[in-house]
Coordinates of C-alpha atoms in Angstrom, one line a residue:
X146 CA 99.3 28.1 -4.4
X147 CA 102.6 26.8 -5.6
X148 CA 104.9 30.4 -5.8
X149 CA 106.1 28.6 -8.9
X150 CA 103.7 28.0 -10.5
X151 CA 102.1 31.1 -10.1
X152 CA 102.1 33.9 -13.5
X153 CA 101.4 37.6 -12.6
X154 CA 99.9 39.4 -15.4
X155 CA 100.2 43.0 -15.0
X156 CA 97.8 45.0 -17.0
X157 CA 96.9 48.3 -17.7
X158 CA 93.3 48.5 -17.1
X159 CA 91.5 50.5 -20.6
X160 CA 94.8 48.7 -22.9
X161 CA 93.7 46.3 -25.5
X162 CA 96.4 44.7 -25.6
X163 CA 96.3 43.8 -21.8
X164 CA 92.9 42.3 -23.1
X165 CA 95.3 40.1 -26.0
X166 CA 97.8 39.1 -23.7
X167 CA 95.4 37.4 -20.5
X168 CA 93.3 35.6 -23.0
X169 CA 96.2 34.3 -24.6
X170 CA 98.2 33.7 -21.2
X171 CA 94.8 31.7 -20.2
X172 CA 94.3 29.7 -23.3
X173 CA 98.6 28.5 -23.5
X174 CA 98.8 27.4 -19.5
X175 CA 95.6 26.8 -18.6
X176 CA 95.8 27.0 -14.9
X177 CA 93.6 25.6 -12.2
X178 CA 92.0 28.8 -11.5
X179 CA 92.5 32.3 -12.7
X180 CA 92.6 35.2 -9.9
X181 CA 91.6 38.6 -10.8
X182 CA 91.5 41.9 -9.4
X183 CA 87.7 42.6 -8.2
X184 CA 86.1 42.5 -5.4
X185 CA 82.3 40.9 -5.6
X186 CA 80.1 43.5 -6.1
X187 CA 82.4 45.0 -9.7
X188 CA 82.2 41.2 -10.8
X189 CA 78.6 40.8 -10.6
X190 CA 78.7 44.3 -12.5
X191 CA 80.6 43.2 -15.3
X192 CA 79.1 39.2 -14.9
X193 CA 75.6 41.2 -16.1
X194 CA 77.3 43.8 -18.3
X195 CA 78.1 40.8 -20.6
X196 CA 75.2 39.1 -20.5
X197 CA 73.0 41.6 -21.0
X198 CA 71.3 42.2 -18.0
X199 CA 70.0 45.4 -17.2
X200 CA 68.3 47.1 -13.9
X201 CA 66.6 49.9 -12.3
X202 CA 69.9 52.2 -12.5
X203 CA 69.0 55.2 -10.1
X204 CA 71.1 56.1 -8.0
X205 CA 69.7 57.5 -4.1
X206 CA 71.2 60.6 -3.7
X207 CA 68.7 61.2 -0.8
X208 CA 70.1 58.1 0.8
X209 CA 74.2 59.1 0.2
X210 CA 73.4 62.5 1.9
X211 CA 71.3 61.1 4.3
X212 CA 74.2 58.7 5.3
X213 CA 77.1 61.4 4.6
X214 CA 78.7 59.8 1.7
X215 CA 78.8 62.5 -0.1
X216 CA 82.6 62.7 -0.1
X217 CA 82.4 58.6 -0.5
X218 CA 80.3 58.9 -3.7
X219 CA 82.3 62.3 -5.1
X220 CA 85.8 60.4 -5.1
X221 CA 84.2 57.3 -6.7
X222 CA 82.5 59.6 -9.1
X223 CA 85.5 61.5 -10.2
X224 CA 88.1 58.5 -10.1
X225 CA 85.1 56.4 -12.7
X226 CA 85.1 59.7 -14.7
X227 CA 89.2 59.3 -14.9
X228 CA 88.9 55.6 -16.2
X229 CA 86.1 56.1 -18.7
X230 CA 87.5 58.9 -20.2
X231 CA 90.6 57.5 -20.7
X232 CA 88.6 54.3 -22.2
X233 CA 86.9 56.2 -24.4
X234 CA 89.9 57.8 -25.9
X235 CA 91.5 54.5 -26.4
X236 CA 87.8 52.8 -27.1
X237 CA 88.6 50.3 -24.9
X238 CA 85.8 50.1 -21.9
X239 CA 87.5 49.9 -18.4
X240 CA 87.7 46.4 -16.9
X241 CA 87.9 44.8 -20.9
X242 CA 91.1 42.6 -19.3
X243 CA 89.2 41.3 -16.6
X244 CA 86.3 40.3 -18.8
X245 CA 88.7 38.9 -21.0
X246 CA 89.9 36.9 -18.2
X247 CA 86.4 36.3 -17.5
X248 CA 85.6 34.9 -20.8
X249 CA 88.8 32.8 -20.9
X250 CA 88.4 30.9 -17.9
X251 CA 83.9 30.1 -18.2
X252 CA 85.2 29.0 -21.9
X253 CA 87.7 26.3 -20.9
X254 CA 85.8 25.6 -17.4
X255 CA 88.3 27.2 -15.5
X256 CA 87.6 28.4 -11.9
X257 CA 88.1 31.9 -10.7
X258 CA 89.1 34.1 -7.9
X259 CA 87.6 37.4 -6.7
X260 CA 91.1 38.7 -4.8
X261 CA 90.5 42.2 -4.3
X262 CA 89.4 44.6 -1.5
X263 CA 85.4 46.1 -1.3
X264 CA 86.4 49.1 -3.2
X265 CA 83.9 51.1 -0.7
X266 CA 86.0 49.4 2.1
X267 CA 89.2 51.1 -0.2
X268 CA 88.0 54.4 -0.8
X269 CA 86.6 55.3 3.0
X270 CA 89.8 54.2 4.5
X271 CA 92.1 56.8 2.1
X272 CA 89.3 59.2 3.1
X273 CA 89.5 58.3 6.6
X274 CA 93.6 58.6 6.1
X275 CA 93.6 62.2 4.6
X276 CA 93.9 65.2 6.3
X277 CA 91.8 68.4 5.7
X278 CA 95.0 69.9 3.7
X279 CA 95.7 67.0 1.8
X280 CA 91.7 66.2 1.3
X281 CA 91.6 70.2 -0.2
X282 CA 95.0 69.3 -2.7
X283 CA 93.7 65.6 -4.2
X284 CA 90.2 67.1 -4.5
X285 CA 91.2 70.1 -6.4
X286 CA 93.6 67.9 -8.1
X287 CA 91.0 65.7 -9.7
X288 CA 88.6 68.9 -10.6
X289 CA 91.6 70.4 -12.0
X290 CA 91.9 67.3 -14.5
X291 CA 88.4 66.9 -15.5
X292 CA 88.9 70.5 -17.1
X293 CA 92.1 69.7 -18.2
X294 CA 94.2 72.1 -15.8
X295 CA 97.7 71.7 -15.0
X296 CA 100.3 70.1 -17.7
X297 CA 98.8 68.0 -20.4
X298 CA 101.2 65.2 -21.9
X299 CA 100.1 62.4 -24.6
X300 CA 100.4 59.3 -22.9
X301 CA 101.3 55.7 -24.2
X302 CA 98.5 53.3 -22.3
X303 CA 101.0 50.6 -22.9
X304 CA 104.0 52.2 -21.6
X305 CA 102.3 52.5 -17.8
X306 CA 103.5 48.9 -17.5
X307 CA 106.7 49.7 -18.1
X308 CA 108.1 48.8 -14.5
X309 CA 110.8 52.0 -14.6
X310 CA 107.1 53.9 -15.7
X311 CA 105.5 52.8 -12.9
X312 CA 108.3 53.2 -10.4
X313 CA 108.0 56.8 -11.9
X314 CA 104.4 57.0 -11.3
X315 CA 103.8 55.3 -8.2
X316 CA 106.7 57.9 -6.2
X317 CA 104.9 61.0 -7.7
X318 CA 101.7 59.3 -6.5
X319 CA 103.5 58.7 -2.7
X320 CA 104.8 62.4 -2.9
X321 CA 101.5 64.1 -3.9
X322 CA 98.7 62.0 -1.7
X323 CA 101.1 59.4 0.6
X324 CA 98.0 58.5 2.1
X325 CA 96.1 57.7 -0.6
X326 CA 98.9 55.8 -2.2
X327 CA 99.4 53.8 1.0
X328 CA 95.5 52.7 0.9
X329 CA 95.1 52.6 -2.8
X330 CA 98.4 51.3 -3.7
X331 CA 100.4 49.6 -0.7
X332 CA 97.4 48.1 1.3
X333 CA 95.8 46.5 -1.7
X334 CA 99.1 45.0 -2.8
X335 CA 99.1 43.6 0.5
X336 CA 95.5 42.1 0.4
X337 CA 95.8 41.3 -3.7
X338 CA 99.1 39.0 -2.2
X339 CA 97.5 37.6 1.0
X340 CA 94.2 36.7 -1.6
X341 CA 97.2 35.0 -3.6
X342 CA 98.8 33.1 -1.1
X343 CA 94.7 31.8 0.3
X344 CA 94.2 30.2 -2.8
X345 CA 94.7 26.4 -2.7
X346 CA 95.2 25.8 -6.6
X347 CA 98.6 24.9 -7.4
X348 CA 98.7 26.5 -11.2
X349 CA 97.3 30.2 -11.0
X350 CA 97.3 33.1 -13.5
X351 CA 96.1 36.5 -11.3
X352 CA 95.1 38.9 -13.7
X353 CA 96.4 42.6 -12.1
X354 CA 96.7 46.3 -12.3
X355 CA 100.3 46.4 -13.6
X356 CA 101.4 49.3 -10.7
X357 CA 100.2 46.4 -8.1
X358 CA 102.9 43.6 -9.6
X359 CA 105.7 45.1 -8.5
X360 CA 104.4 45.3 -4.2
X361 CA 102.9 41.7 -4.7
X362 CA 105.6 40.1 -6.0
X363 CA 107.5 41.5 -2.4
X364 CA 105.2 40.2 0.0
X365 CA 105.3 37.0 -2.2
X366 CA 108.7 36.8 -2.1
X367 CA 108.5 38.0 1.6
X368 CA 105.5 36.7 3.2
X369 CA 106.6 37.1 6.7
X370 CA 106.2 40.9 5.9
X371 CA 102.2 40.5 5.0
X372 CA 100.4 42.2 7.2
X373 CA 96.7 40.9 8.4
X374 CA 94.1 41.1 5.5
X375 CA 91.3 41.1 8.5
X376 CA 93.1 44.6 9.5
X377 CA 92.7 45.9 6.6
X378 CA 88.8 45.5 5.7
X379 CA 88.3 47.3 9.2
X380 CA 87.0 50.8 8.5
X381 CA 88.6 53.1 11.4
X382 CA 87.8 56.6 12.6
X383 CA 90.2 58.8 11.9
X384 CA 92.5 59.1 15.3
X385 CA 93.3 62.1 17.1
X386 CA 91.8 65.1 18.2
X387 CA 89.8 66.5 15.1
X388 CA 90.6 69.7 15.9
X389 CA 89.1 71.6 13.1
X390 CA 85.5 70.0 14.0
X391 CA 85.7 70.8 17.6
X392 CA 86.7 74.7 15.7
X393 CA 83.2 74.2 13.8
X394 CA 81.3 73.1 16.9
X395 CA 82.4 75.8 19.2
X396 CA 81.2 78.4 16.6
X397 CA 77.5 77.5 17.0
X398 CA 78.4 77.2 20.6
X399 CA 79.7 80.4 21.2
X400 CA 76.6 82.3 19.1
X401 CA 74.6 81.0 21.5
X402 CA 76.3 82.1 24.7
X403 CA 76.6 85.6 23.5
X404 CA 73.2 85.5 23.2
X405 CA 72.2 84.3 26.7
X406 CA 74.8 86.9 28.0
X407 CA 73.4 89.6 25.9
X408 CA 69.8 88.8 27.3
X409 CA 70.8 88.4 30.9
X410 CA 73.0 91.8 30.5
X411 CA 69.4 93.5 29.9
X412 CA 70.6 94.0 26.4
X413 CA 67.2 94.0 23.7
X414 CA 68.2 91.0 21.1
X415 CA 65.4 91.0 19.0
X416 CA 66.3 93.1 16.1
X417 CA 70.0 90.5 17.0
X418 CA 68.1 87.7 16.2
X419 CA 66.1 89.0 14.0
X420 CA 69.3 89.6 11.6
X421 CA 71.0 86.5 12.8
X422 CA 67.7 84.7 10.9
X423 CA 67.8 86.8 8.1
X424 CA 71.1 87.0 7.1
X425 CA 71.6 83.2 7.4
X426 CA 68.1 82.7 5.2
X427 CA 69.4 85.0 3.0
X428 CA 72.9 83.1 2.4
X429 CA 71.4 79.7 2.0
X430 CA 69.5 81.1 -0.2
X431 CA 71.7 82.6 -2.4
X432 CA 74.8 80.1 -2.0
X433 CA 72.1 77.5 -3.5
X434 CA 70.7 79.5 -6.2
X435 CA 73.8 80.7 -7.0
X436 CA 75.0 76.9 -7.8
X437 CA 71.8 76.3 -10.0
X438 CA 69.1 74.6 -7.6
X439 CA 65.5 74.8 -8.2
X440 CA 63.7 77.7 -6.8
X441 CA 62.3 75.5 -4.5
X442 CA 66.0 74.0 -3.0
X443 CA 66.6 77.1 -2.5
X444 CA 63.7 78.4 -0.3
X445 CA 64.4 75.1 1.5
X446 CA 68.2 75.7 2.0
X447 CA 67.4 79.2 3.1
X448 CA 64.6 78.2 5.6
X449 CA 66.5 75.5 7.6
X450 CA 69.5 77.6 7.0
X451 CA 69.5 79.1 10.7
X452 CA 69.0 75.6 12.4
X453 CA 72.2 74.4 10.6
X454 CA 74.4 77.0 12.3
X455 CA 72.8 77.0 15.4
X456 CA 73.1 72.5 15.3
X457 CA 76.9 71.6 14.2
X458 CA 75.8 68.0 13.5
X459 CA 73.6 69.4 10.5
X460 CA 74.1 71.3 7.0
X461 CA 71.8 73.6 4.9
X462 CA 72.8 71.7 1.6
X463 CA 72.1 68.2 3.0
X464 CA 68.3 69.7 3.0
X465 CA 68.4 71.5 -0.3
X466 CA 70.2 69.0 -2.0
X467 CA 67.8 66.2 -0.3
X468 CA 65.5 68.1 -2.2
X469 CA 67.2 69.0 -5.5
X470 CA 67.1 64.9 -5.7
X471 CA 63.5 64.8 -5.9
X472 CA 63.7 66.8 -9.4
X473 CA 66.7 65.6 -10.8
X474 CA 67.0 61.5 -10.5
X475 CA 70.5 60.4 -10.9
X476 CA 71.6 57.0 -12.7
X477 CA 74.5 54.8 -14.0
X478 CA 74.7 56.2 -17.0
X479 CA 75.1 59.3 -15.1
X480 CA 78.2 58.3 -14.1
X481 CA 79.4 56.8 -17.7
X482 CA 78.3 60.0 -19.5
X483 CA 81.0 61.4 -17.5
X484 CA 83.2 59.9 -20.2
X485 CA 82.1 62.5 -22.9
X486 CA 82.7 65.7 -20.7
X487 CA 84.5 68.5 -22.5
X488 CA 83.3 71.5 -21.0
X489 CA 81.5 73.1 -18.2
X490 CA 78.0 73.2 -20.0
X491 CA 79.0 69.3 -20.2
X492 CA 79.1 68.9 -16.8
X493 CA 76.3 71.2 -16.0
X494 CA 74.1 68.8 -17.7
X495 CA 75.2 66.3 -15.3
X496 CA 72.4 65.3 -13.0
X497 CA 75.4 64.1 -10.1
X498 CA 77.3 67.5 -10.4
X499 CA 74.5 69.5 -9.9
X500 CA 73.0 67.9 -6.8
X501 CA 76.4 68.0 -5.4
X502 CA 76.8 71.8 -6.8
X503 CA 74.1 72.3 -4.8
X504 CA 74.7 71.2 -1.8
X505 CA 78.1 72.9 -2.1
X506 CA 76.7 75.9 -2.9
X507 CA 74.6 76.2 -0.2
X508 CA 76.9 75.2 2.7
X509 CA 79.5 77.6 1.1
X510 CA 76.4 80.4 1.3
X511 CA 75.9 79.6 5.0
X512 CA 79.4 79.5 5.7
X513 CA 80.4 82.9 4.5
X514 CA 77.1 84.1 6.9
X515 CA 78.7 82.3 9.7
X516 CA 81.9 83.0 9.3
X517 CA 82.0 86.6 8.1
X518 CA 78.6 88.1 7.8
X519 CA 77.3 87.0 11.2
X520 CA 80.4 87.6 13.4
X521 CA 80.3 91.0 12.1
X522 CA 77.1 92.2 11.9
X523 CA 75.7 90.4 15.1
X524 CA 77.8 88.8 17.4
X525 CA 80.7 91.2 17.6
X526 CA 78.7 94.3 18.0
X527 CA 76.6 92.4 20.9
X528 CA 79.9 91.0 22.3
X529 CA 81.2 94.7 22.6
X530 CA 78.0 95.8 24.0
X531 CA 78.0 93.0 27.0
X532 CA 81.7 94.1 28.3
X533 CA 81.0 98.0 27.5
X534 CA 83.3 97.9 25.1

């Protein structure tokens, strides 16, 4: 790739104009190869959306719990919901530039490259960035917006390429989520560059996000600064001591010890355990029906609900939920009828939301029994009993 020779369209991604002006950028230069912003698995998406193609679209729920994606597939869920909805206001579909580009390049015969990151790869690393404060603020962030909290402004698609805009946008970004800007925003500008520089074309159009042109044209102009694209497909555990899980464990942990104490102090448990596996049926119980499971989620969320606390490396909902997804399949369209949400009885409807209502709600049931109830009623009251107290 000749820096030269090289035209960066910045586009904004649901703007039909941004559609106009690749087309027309591909059919004037005609390049040796046209570089866009996907990574394989959205092309292949959007290579079948416009041909037609159409296939088995349900979604495993039991296999994202099973594998603890739930997080994974929530932000996914939540960020598609953002970029459809603004689509449909401006009935443009999301990704309409890139099929443009698409279109443009199989008509004259042109080549083209895939230069983005695995978005999966994308959206574990910000998770794996966050921390549990942070986590909390851009979650409720994005629930806030689907119900259209907060401060509501009339926005210009066209004017988010506006590079004073998008300086704008991109600092509030870094100030309210630094870490997800620095994995959404300034590790992909680094990879979308490094993809850039790979190619060996000399004439190249790349076809990206317009708040992306701005850090690409940098390391362009600065490669010495690009950092290793192989470091940044890696996937890391979060470092340090994850103090806040070691909290968790030790809770179970220390249940159990007051227990054994209690027992070996002479002291009768029974009617102990006997509320311990009560109350914590009871909770699961309720934290799932409460959230709208079937009847029988919520016996199952209830039952196992005493295991969970007792084994930190499991969760009530994962087993209600598990079995929510046997009643409600969940699909693509799923996700694209996210688009026409106005309300809550909108999103109730939504198969996704309520599977992952429901295993909310039942964690949240068997948390307040583990945290509040429990300690209270059982452990404390035994604890006082061992020392004499």
């Amino acid at each position: 790739m000749k820096r030269e020779c090289l035209k960066i369209i910045g586009t904004a991604h649901v703007s039909q104009d941004s559609v106009d002006e690749v087309k027309d950028a591909i059919y004037e230069h005609q390049p040796d190869i046209v570089a866009i912003e996907l990574d394989r698995g959205r092309y292949t998406r959007l290579k079948e959306e416009m041909m037609g193609i159409e296939h088995d679209d349900t979604i495993s729920v039991t296999k994202i719990i099973k594998e603890n994606k739930v997080a994974l597939f929530f932000t996914s869920t939540l960020l598609s919901y953002f970029q459809s909805k603004i689509g449909a206001d401006v009935d443009v579909a999301p990704g309409s530039e890139m099929i443009g580009a698409i279109e443009a390049s199989e008509d004259l015969g042109i080549p083209i490259a895939l230069i983005d990151r695995d978005v999966n790869v994308t959206l574990q690393r910000a998770l794996n960035k966050m921390g549990f404060i942070e986590k909390a603020k851009f979650l409720f962030g994005l629930i806030g917006s689907v119900f259209g909290l907060g401060d509501e402004e009339d926005i210009d698609i066209e004017d988010l390429k506006n590079p004073e805009n998008i300086d704008e946008l991109m600092e509030m970004f870094k100030d309210e989520a630094p870490s997800v800007y620095e994995v959404l925003v300034h590790e992909r500008d680094a990879y979308l560059a490094g993809s850039i520089m790979r190619i060996p074309q000399d004439h190249v159009i790349a076809v990206v996000g317009a708040g992306h042109k701005p850090g690409i044209e940098e390391y362009l102009d600065n490669p010495e600064k690009l950092p290793n694209l192989r470091e940044l497909e890696v996937i890391d555990e979060k470092k340090g001591i994850p103090w806040l899980k070691i909290f968790l464990a030790m809770i179970p942990i220390l249940f159990v010890v007051i227990f054994f104490l209690a027992y070996f102090s002479g002291i009768n448990i029974a009617w102990n355990i006997y509320d311990f596996i009560i109350i914590s049926m009871i909770m699961g119980f309720i934290g799932s029906i409460l959230s709208g499971s079937k009847l029988i989620s919520a016996i199952v969320g209830g039952l196992v609900a005493p295991l969970t606390i007792i084994h930190p490396l499991l969760a009530a909902g994962w087993f209600s939920g598990l079995c929510e997804a046997k009643f409600r399949k969940v699909r693509q369209r799923d996700i694209k009828n996210l688009a026409n949400i106005e309300s809550f009885r909108d999103l109730w409807e939504n198969n996704i939301f309520r599977i992952l209502l429901v295993v909310i709600g039942t964690n949240l049931g068997v948390s307040i029994a583990t945290l509040v109830i429990l300690p209270s009623k059982v452990f404390i009251p035994l604890f006082m009993k061992i020392f004499g107290l």
